[in-house]
Coordinates of C-alpha atoms and ligand atoms in Angstrom, one line a residue:
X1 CA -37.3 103.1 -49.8
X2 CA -39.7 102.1 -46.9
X3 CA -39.7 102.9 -43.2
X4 CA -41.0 100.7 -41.1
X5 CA -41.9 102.4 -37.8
X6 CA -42.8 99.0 -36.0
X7 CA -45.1 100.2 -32.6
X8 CA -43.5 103.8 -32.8
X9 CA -44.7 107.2 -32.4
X10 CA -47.5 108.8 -32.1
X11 CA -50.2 110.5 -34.1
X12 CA -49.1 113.9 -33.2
X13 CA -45.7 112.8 -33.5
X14 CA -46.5 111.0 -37.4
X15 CA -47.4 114.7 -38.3
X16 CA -44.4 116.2 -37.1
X17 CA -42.3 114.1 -38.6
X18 CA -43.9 114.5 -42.4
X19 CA -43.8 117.8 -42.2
X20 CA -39.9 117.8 -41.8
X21 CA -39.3 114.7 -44.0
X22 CA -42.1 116.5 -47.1
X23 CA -39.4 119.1 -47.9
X24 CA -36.1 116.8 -47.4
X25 CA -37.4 114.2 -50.2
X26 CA -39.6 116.2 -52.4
X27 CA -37.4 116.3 -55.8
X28 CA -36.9 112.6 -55.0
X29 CA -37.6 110.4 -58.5
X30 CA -35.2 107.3 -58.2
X31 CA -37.4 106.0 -55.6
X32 CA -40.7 105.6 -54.2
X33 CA -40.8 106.4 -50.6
X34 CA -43.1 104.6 -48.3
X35 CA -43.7 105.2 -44.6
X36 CA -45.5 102.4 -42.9
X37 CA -47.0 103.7 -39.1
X38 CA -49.3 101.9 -36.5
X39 CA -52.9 101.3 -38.2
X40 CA -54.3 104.0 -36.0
X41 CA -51.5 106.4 -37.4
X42 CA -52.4 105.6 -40.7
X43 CA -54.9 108.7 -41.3
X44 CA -52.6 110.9 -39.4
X45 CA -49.6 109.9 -42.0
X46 CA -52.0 110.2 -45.0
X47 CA -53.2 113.3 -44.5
X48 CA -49.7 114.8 -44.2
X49 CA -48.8 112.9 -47.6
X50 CA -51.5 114.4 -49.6
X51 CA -50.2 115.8 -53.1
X52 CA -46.7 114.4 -52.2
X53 CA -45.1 111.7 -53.7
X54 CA -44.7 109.7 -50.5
X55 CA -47.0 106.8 -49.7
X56 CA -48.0 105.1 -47.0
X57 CA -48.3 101.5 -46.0
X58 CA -49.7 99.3 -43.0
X59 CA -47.5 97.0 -40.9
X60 CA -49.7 94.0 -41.4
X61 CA -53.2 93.1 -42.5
X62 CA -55.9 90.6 -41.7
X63 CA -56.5 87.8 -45.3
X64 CA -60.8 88.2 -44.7
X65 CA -62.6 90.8 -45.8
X66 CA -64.6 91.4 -42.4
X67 CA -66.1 89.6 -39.7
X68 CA -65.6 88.5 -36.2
X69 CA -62.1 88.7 -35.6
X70 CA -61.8 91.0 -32.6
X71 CA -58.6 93.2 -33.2
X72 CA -57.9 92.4 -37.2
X73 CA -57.4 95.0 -39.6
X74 CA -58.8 93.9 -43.4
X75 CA -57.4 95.0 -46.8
X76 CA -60.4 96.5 -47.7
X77 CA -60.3 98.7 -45.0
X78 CA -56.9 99.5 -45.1
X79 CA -57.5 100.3 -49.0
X80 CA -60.3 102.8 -48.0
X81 CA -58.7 104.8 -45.8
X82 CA -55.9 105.7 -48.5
X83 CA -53.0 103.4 -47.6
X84 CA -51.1 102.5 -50.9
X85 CA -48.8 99.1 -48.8
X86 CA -48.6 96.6 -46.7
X87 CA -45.4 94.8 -44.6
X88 CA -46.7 91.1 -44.8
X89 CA -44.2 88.9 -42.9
X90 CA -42.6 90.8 -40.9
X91 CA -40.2 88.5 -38.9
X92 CA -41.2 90.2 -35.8
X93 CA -44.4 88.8 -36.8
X94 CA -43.3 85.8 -37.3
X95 CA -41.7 85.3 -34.0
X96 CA -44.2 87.1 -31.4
X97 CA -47.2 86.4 -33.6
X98 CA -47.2 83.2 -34.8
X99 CA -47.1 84.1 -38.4
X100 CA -46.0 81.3 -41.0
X101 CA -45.4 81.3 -44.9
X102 CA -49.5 79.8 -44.6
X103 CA -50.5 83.0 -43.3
X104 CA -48.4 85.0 -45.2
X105 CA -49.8 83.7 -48.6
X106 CA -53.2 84.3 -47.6
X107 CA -52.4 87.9 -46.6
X108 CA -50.6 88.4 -49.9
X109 CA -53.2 87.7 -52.2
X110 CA -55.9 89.6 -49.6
X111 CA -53.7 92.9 -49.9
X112 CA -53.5 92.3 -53.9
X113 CA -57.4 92.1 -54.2
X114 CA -57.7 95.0 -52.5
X115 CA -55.3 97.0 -54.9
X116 CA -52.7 97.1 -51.8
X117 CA -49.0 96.5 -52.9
X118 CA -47.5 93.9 -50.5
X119 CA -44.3 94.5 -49.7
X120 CA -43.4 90.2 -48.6
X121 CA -40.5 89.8 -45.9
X122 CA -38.0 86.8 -45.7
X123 CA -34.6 86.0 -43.9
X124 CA -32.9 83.7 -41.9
X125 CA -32.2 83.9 -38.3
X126 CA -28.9 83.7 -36.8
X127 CA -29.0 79.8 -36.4
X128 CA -29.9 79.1 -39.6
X129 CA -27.4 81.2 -41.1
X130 CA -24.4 79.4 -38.9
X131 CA -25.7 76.2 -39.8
X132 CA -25.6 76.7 -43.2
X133 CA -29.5 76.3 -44.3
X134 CA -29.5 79.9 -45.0
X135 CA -30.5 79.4 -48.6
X136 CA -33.2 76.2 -47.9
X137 CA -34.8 78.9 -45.4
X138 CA -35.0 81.4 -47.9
X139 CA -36.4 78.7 -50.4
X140 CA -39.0 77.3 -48.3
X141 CA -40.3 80.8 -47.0
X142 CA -40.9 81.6 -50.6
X143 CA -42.0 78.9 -51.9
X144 CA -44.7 78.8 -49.3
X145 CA -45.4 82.1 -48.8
X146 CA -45.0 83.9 -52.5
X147 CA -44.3 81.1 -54.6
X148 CA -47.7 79.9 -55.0
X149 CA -48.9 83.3 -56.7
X150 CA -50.1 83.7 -60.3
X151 CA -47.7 85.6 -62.4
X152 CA -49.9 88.5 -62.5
X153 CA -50.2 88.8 -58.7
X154 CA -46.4 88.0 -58.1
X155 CA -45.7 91.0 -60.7
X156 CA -47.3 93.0 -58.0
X157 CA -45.7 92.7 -55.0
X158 CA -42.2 93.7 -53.4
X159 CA -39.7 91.3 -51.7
X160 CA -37.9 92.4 -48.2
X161 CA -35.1 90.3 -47.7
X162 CA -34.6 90.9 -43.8
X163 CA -31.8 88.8 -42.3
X164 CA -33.5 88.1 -38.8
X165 CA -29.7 88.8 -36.9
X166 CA -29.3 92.1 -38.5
X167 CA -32.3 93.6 -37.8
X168 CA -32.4 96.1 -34.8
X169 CA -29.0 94.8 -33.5
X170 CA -26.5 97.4 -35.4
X171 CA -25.4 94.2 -37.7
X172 CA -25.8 95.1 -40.9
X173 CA -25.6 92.3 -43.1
X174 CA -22.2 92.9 -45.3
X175 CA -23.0 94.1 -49.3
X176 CA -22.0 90.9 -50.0
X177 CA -23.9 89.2 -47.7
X178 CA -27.1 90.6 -48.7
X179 CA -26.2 90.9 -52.4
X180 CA -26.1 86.6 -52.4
X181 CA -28.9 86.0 -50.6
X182 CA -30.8 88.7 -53.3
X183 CA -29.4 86.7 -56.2
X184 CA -30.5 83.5 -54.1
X185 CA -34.0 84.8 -54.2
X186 CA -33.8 86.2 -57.8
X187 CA -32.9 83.1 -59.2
X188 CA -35.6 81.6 -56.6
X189 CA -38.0 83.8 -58.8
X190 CA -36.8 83.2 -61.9
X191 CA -37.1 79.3 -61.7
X192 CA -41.2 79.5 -60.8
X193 CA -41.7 83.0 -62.7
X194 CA -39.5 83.0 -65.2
X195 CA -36.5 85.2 -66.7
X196 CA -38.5 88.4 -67.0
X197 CA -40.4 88.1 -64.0
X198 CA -36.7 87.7 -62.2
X199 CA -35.6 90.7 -63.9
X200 CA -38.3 93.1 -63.0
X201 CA -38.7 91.6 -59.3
X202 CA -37.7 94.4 -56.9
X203 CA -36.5 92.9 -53.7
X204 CA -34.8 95.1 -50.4
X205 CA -32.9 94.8 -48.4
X206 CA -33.9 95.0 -44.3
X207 CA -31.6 95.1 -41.1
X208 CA -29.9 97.9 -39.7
X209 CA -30.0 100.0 -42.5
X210 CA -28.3 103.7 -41.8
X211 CA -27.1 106.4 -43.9
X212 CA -24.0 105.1 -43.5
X213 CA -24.3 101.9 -44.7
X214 CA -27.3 102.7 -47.5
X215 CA -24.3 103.6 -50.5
X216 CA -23.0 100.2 -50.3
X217 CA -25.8 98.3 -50.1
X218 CA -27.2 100.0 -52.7
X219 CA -24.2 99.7 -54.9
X220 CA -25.3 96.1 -55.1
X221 CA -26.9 95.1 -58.8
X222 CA -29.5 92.9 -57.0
X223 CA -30.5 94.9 -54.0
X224 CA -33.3 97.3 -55.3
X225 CA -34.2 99.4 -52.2
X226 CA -34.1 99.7 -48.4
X227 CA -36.7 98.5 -45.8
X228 CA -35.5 100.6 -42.8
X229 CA -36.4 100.6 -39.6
X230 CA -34.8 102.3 -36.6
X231 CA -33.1 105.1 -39.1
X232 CA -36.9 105.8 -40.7
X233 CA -37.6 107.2 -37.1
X234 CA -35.5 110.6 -37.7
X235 CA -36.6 112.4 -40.6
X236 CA -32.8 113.8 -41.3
X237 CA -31.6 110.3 -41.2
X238 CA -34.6 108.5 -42.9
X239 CA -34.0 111.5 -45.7
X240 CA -30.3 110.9 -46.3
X241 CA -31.2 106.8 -46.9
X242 CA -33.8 107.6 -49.7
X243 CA -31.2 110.7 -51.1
X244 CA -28.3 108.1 -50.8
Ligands
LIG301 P1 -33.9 97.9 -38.4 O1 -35.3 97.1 -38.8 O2 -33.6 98.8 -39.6 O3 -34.2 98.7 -37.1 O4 -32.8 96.8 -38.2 C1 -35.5 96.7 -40.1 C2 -36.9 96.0 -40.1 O5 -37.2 95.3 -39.1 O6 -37.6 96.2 -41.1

């Protein structure tokens, strides 16, 4: 169960909320709980999540180890500072940042070097989906962004399957929905991994996730966890997901 706090909150504000969300999840152990802040939050979240089971993860992450790239953030660095994951992918990414599958396989097997556990985002956006290329989207973005990882380094990493039209606009993607598109990309896996590889992949589920909604989704046999991002910005309501 990850939050994804996108360009949200403070450093202050990161304490605050750790301190009220430490208590609400701390007998949690059906799920690892990640909270992913700004970078320069990271530190802030870290040290509130000493000698507690929750983690904490970056946003996004540079593929070079160092060197002039004004404004990047390496894996390395990210791993040093005690940050256990990394979003690579994002669709937000994508869009504003000119991120492509290129860029996300490079990130990928940066984070993995570094010991970080990538946690690799895919979906459709709205056009795609009414046009019915839904599934070639999702088969492209993984072939070309997680597909060309050896086993070992595949074994390693999370999918987050984020329909692009249901995230941030209150449109959750039905059960059933998501659950196809999750055995889409399970069988995805199991085709260039193989059987066990498809069993053991965990992949999530992302877009408009609320505690509402969570029981449902998670009632699914192929949806394996959350990737939340508005509803991870209250710890009450990013609690009650991860209790579900
Ligand atoms: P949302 O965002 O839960 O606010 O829809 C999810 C995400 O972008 O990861």
């Amino acid at each position: 169960m990850a939050g994804n706090w996108k360009m949200y909150k403070t450093a202050a504000e990161t304490s605050a909320f750790l301190e009220k969300l430490r208590p609400m999840v701390a007998g949690v152990s059906h799920a690892e709980v990640v909270i992913c802040p700004t970078f320069v939050n990271l530190p802030a979240a870290i040290d509130a999540t000493r000698s507690t089971a929750i983690e904490v993860g970056a946003q996004n992450v540079f593929w070079l180890k160092e060197g002039a790239y004004t404004g990047e953030v390496s894996a390395p660095m990210l791993a040093a500072v005690g940050c256990r994951w990394v979003i690579i992918g994002h669709s937000e990414r994508r869009q504003y940042f000119g991120e492509t599958d290129e860029s996300v396989f490079k990130k990928t097997v940066a984070a993995l070097e570094a010991g970080l556990k990538p946690i690799v985002c895919v979906g459709e956006r709205l056009e795609e989906r009414e046009s019915g290329t839904t599934e070639t989207v999702l088969s492209t973005q993984f072939a070309g962004g997680i597909g060309g990882l050896a086993p070992e380094q595949f074994a390693r990493i999370v999918i987050a399957y984020e329909p692009v039209w249901a995230i941030g606009t209150g449109k959750t993607a039905t059960p059933e929905i998501a659950a196809a598109a999750h055995r889409f990309l399970r069988s995805e896996v199991r085709t260039r991994f193989g059987a066990d590889a498809g069993a053991a992949c965990r992949i999530l589920y992302g877009g408009s996730v609320k505690p509402d909604n969570i029981k449902g989704l998670m009632a699914q046999p192929d949806i394996d966890g959350a990737l939340v991002g508005g509803a991870s910005l209250d710890p009450a309501s990013f609690a009650s997901i991860v209790n579900f």
